[in-house]
Coordinates of C-alpha atoms and ligand atoms in Angstrom, one line a residue:
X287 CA 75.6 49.1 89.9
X288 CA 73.8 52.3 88.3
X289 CA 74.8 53.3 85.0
X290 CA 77.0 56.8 85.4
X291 CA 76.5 56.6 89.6
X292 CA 77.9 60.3 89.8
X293 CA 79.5 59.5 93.1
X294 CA 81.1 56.5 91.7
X295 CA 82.1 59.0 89.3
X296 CA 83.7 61.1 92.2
X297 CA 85.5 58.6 93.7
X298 CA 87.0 57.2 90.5
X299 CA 88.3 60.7 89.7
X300 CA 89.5 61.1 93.3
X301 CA 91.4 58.1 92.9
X302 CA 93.2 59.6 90.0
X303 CA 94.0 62.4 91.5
X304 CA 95.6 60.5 94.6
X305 CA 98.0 58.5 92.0
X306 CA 98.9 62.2 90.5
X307 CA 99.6 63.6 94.1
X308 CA 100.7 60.2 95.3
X309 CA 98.7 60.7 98.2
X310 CA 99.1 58.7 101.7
X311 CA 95.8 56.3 102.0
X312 CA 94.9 57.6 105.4
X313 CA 94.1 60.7 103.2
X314 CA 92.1 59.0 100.8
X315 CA 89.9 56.9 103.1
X316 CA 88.9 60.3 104.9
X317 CA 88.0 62.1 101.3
X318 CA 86.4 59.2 99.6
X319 CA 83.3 59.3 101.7
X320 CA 81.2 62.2 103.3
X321 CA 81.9 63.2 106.6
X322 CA 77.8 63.9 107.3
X323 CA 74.8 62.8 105.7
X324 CA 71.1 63.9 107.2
X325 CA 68.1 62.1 105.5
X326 CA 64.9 63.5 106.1
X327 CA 61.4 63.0 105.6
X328 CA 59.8 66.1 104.7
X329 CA 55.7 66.9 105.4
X330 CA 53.9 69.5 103.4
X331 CA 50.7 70.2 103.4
X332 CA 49.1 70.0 99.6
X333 CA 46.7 72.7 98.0
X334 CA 43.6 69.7 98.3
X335 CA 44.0 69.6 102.2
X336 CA 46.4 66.1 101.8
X337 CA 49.7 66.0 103.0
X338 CA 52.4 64.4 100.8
X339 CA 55.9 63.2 102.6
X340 CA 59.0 64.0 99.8
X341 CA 62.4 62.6 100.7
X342 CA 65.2 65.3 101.6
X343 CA 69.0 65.0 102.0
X344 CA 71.6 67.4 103.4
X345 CA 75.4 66.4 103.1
X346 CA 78.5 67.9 104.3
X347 CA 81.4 66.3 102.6
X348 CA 84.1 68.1 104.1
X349 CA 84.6 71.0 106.4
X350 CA 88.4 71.2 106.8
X351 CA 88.6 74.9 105.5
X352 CA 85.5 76.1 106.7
X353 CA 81.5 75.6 107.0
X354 CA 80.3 73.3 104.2
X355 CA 78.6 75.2 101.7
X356 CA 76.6 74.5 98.5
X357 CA 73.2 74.3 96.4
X358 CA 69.8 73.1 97.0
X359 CA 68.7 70.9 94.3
X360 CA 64.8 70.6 94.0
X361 CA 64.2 67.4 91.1
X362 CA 62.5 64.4 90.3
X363 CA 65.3 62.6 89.6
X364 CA 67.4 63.9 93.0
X365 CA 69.4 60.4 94.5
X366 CA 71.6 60.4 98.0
X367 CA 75.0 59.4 95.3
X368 CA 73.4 63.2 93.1
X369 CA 73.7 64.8 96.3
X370 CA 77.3 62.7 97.3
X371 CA 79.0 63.3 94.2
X372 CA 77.9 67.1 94.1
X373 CA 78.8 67.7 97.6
X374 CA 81.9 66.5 97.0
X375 CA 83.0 68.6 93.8
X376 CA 81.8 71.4 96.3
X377 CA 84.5 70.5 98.1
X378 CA 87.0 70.6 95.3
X379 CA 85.6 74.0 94.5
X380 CA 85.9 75.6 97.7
X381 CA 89.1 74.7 97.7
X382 CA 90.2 75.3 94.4
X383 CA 89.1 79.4 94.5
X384 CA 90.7 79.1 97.9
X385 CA 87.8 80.9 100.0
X386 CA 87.6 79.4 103.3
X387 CA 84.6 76.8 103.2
X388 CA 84.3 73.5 103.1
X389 CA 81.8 71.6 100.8
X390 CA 78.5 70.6 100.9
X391 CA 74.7 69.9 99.0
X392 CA 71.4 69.4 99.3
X393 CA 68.3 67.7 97.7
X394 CA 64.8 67.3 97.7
X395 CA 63.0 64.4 95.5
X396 CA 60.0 66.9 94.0
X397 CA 58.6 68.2 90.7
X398 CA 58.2 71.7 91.1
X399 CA 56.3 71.9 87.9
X400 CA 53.5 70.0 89.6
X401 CA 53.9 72.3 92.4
X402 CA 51.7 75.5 93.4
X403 CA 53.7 78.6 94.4
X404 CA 52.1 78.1 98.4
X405 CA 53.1 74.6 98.2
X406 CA 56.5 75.3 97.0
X407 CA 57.1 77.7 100.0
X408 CA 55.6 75.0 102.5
X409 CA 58.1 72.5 101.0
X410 CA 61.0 75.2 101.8
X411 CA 60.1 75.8 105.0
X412 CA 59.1 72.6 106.1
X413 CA 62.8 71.2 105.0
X414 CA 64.6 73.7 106.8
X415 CA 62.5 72.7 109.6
X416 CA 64.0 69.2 109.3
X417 CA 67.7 69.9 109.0
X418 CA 67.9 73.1 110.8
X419 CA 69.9 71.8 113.7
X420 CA 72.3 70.5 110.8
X421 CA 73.0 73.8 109.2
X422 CA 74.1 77.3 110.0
X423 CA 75.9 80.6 109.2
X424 CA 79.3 79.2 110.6
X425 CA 78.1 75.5 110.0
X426 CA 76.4 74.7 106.7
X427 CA 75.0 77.5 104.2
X428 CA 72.9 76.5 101.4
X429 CA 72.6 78.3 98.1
X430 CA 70.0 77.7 95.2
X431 CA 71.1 75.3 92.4
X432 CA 68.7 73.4 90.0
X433 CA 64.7 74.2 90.3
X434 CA 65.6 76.5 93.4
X435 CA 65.3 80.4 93.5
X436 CA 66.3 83.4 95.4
X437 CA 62.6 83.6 96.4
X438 CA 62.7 79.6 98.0
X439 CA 65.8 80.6 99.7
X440 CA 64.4 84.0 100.8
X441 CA 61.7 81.4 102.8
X442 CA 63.9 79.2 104.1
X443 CA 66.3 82.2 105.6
X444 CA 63.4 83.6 107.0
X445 CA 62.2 79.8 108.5
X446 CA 65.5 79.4 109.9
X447 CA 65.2 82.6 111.4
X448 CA 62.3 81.7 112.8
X449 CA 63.3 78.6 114.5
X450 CA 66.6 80.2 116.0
X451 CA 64.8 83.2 117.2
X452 CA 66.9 85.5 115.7
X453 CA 67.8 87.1 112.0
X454 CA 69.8 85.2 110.6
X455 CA 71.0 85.9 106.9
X456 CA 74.0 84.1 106.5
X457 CA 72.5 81.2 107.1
X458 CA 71.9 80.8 103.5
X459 CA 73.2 82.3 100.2
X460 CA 71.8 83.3 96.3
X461 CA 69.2 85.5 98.6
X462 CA 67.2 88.3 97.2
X463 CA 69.2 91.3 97.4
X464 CA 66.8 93.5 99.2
X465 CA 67.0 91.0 102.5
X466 CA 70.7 90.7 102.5
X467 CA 71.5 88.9 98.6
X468 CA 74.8 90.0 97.1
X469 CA 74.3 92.2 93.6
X470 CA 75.9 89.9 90.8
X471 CA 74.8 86.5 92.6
X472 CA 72.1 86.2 89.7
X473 CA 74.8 85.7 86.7
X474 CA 77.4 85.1 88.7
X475 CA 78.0 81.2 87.9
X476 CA 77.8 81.9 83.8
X477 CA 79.8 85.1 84.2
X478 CA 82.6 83.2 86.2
X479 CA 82.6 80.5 83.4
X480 CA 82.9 83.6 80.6
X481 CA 86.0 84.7 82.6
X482 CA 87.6 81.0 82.2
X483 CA 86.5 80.9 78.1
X484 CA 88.5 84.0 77.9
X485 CA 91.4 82.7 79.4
X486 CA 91.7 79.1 77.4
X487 CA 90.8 81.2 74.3
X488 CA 94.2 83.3 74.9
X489 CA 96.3 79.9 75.4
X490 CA 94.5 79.0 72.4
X491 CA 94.6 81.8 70.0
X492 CA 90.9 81.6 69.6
X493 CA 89.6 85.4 68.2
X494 CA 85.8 84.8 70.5
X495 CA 84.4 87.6 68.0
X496 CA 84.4 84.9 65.6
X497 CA 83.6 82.0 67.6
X498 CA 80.5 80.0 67.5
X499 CA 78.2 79.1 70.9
X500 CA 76.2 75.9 71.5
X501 CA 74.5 75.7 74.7
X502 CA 72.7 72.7 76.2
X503 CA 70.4 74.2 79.4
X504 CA 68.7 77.6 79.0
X505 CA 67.9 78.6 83.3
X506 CA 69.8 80.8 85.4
X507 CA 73.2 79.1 84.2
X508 CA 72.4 78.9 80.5
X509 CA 70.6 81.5 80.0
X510 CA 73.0 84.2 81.4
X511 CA 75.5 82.4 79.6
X512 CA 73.8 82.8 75.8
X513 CA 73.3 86.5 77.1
X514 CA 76.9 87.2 78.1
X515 CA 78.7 85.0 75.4
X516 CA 77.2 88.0 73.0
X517 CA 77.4 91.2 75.2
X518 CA 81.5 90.3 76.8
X519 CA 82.7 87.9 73.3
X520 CA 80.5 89.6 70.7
X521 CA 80.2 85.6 70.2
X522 CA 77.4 84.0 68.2
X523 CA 75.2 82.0 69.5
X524 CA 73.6 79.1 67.5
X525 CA 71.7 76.9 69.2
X526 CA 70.8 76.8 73.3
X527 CA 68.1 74.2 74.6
X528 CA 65.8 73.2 77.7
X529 CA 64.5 70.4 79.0
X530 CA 61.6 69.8 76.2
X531 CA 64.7 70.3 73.1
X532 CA 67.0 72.3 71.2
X533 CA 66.8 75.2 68.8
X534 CA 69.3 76.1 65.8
X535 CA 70.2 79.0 63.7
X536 CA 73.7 78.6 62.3
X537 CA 73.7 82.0 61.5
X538 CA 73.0 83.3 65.1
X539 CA 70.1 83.1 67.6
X540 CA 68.3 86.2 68.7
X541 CA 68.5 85.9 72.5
X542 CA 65.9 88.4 73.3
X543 CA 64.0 87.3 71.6
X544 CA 64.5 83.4 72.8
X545 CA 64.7 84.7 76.3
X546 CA 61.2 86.2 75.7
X547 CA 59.9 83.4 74.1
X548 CA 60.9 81.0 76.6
X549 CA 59.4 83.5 79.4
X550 CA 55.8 83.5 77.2
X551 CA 55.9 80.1 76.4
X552 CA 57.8 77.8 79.0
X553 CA 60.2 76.7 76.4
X554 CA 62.7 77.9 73.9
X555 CA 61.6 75.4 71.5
X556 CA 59.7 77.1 68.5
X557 CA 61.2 80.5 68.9
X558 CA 61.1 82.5 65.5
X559 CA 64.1 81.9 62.8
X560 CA 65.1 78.4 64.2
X561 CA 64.9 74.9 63.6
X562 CA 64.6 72.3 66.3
X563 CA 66.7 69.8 67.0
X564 CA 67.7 67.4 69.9
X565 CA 69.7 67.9 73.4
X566 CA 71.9 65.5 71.9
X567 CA 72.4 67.3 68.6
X568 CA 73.4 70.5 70.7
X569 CA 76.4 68.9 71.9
X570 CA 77.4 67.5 67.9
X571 CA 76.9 70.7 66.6
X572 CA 79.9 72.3 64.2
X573 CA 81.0 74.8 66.6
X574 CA 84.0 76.4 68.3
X575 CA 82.2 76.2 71.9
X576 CA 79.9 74.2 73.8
X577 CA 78.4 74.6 77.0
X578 CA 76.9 72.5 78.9
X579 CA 74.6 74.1 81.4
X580 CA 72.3 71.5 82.1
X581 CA 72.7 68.4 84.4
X582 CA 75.1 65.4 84.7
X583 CA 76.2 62.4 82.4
X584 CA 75.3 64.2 79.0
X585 CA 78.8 63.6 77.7
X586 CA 79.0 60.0 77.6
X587 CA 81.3 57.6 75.6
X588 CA 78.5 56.9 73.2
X589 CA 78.9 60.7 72.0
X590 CA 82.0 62.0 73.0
X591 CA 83.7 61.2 69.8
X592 CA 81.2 63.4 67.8
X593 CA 82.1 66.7 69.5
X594 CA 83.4 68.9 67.3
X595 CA 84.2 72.0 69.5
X596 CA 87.5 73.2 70.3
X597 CA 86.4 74.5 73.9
X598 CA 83.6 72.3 76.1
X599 CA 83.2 74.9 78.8
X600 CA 81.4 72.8 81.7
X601 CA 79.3 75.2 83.5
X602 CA 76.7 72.2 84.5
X603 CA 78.3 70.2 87.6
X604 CA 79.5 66.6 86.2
X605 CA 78.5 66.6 82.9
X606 CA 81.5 64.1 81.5
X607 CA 81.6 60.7 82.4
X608 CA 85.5 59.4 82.7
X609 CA 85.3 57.6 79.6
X610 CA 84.0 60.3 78.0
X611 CA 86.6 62.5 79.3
X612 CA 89.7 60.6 78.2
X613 CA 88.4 60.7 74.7
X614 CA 87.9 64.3 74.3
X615 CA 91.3 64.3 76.3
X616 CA 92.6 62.3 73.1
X617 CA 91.2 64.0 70.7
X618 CA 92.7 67.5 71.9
X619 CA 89.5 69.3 73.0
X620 CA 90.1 71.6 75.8
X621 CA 87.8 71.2 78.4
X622 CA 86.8 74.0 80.9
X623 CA 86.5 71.7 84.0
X624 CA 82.9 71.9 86.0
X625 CA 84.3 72.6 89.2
X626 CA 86.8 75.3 87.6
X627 CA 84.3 76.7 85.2
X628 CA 81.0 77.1 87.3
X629 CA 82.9 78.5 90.5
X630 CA 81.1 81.9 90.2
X631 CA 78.4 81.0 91.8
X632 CA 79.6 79.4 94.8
X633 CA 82.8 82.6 94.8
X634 CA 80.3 85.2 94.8
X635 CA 78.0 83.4 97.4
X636 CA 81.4 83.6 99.3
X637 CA 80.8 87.5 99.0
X638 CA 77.6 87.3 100.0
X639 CA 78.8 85.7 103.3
X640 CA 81.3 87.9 103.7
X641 CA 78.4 91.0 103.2
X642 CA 76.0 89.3 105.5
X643 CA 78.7 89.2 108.2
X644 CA 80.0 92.8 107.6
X645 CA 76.2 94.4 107.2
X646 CA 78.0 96.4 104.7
X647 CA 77.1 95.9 101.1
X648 CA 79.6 96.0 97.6
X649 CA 78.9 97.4 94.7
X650 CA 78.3 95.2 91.3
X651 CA 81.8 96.3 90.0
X652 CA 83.7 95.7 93.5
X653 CA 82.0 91.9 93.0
X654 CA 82.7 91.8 89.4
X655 CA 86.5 92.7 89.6
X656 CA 87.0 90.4 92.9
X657 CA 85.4 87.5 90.9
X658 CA 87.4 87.8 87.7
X659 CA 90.5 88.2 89.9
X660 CA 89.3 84.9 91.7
X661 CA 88.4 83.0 88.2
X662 CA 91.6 84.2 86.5
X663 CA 94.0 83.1 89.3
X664 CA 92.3 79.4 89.3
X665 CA 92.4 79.3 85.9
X666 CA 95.8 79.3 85.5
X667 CA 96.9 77.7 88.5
X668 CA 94.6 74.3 87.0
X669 CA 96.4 74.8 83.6
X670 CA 99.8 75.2 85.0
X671 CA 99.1 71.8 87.1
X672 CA 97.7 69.9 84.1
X673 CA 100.9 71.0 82.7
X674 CA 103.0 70.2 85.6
X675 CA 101.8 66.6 86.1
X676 CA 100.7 66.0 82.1
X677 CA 97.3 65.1 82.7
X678 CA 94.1 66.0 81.5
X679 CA 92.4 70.0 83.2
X680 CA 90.0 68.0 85.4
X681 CA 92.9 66.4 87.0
X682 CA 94.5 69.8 87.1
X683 CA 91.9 71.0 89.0
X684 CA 91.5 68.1 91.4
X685 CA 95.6 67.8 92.1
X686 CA 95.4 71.7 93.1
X687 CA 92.2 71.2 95.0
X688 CA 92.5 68.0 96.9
X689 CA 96.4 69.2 97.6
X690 CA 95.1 72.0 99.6
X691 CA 92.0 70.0 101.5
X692 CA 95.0 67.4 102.7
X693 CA 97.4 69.9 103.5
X694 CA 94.6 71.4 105.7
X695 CA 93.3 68.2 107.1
X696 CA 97.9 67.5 107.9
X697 CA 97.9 71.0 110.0
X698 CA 94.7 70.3 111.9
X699 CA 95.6 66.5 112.8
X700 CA 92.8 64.7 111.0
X701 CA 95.2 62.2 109.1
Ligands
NAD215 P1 68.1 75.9 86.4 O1 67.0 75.1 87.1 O2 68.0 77.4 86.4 O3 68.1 75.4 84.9 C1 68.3 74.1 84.5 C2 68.1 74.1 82.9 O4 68.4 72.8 82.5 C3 66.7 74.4 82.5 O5 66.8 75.2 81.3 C4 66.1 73.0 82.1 O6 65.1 73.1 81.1 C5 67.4 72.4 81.6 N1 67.3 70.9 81.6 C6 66.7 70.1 82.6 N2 66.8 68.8 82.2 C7 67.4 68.8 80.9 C8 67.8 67.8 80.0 N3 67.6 66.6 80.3 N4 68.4 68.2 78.9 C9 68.6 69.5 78.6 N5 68.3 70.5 79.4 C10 67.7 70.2 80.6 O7 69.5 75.3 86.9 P2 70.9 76.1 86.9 O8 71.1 76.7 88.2 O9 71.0 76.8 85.6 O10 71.9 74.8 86.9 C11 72.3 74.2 85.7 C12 73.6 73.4 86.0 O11 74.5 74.3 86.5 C13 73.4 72.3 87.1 O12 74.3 71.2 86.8 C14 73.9 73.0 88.3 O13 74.3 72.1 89.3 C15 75.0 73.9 87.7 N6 75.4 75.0 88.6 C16 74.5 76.0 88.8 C17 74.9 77.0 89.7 C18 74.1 78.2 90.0 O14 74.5 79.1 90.6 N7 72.8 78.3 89.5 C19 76.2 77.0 90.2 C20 77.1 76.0 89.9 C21 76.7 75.0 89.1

């Protein structure tokens, strides 16, 4: 058995939950597994004439409250359980912001750092060629997540088109905004998670003027994070890193000035006025707030016990193992869960739906105040629950979220 198996992970914590809820087992065998799983063998034609096949997945977990939706993750490291376990916290997400989708992911095994900008866009397109007949506007829409861009999406919207002879934006979300992209998709994720720091630093009495940042993952999660922690909290923040390592300042980073950096150089490691230290160091740092913005399994039972924040603010998908998780559960930290905390993106890809639908586009502040209405309200109702029940946020957020997919899957006649 792999080490962390993410969907192991999943189906442990869905376990949980059904003791919590006391759920009937007919309702557990149908949530413990993906209802749909496409695996597909994608052909792209390389820069040197060769073609190279990569290996591509597209799951739909669950569709009880509407088409699946969720990310396209293009990495190295991409499994079928990545894709399992993150379809199903799509599924728990969905639910738990109560829009009217179901959950579901995708994958492609790639490096896109050893990939040209043509190649990248024959990779797109030649995927959606492979799973087009599983997908669609009222089926399956995909969104960017890790190593994906509005710019890959933009291609495969416009392949999918293609194929099915007709435009065809809402077939996919996190879109350009000049071919149907909602304003505020970019930093919608981190600004969603900002909205849910706010609220446990209330129940907290935490002044976030004073408060200290650590953040481990500097792209489009990250990175708007260390930007909005200073412009909404007037937060410091003291060390951010990538994949390549951390940087330190305790008394502040300049973010400009890392964000620049990072865009000259590929990194953030070496910006001016810090000192580098690990990805592992990030998370140990003397802070008031970490988060984690990066990928899965960073907070592990090895290092859970040497976090030292008040607040671990999961804007990554997954990044607590159990073990890990009952131990910062013990030792009183309040943790922001992933599927609570990164809902921005997958709310305001809900808007862009919604837009695409309509043809009639929203402003930035009619999306901003409909996602902090969205983040506030789920915020409290996963407290309340980890109140209620006297269990630990995560499975605050999974009794309110799995409550609502069962209830749904009672009324239609599935279980
Ligand atoms: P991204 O590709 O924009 O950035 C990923 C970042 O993680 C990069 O800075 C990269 O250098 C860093 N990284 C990669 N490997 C690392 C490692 N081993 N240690 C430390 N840093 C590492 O991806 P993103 O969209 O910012 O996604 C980050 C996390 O947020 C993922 O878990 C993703 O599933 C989650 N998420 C993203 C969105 C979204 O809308 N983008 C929505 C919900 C959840």
């Amino acid at each position: 058995m792999e080490k962390n198996n993410p969907f192991e992970i999943t189906q442990k914590q869905l376990y949980m939950c059904a003791k919590v809820l006391n759920l009937e087992d007919d309702v557990v065998r149908m949530l413990e597994n993906p209802m749909q799983q496409v695996q597909v063998s994608v052909p792209v034609k390389m820069d040197n004439g060769t073609m190279k096949v990569f290996q591509g997945f597209r799951i739909i977990y669950n569709n009880v409250l509407g088409p699946a939706k969720g990310g396209i993750r293009f990495h190295p490291d991409e499994t079928i359980d990545t894709v399992r376990a993150l379809a199903a916290w799509m599924t728990w997400k969905s639910a738990l912001l109560d829009l009217p989708l179901g959950g579901g992911k995708g994958g492609i095994i790639c490096n896109t750092k050893e990939l040209s900008q043509g190649e990248l866009e024959r990779l797109s397109r030649s995927y959606i060629n492979c799973i087009w007949k599983f997908i669609g506007p009222d089926v399956d829409v995909p969104a960017p997540d890790v190593y994906t861009t509005p710019q890959m999406m933009a291609w495969m919207m416009d392949e999918y088109s293609r194929l099915s002879g007709k435009n065809q934006f809402g077939v996919i979300t996190g879109k350009p905004v000049q071919i149907g992209g909602s304003v505020g998709r970019g930093d919608a994720t981190a600004l969603g998670g900002m909205y849910t720091i706010r609220e446990a630093a209330k129940e907290l009495c935490m002044d976030l003027s004073q408060a200290k940042i650590a953040i481990q993952g500097f792209g489009n999660a990250g990175s708007f994070a260390a930007r909005l922690s200073e412009q909404l909290f007037c937060a410091k923040v003291v060390a951010v890193s990538d994949s390549k390592g951390g940087i330190y300042n305790p008394d502040g980073l300049n973010i400009p000035e890392v964000l620049k950096h990072k865009a000259k150089t590929g990194s953030v490691i070496n910006a001016p006025c810090t000192q580098t230290i690990t990805n592992d160091e990030v998370l140990e740092l003397p802070v008031d707030i970490i988060i984690a913005a990066a990928l899965q399994n960073v907070i592990t039972k090895e290092n859970a016990g040497n976090i030292k924040a008040t607040i671990l603010a999961e804007l990554a998908n997954g990044p607590t193992t159990p073990e890990a998780d009952e131990i910062l559960y013990a030792n009183g930290i309040h943790v922001i869960p992933d599927f609570l905390c990164n809902a921005g993106g997958v709310t305001v890809s809900y808007f862009e739906m919604v837009q695409n639908m309509y043809m009639f586009y929203w402003t930035a502040e009619e999306v901003n105040e409909r996602l902090e209405r969205k983040m506030i309200k789920a915020y409290h109702e996963v407290f309340d629950a980890s109140r209620k029940y006297n269990v630990t946020m995560r499975m605050g957020a999974y009794s309110v979220a799995v409550s609502r997919v069962a209830e749904a899957m009672k009324i239609r006649g599935w279980v």
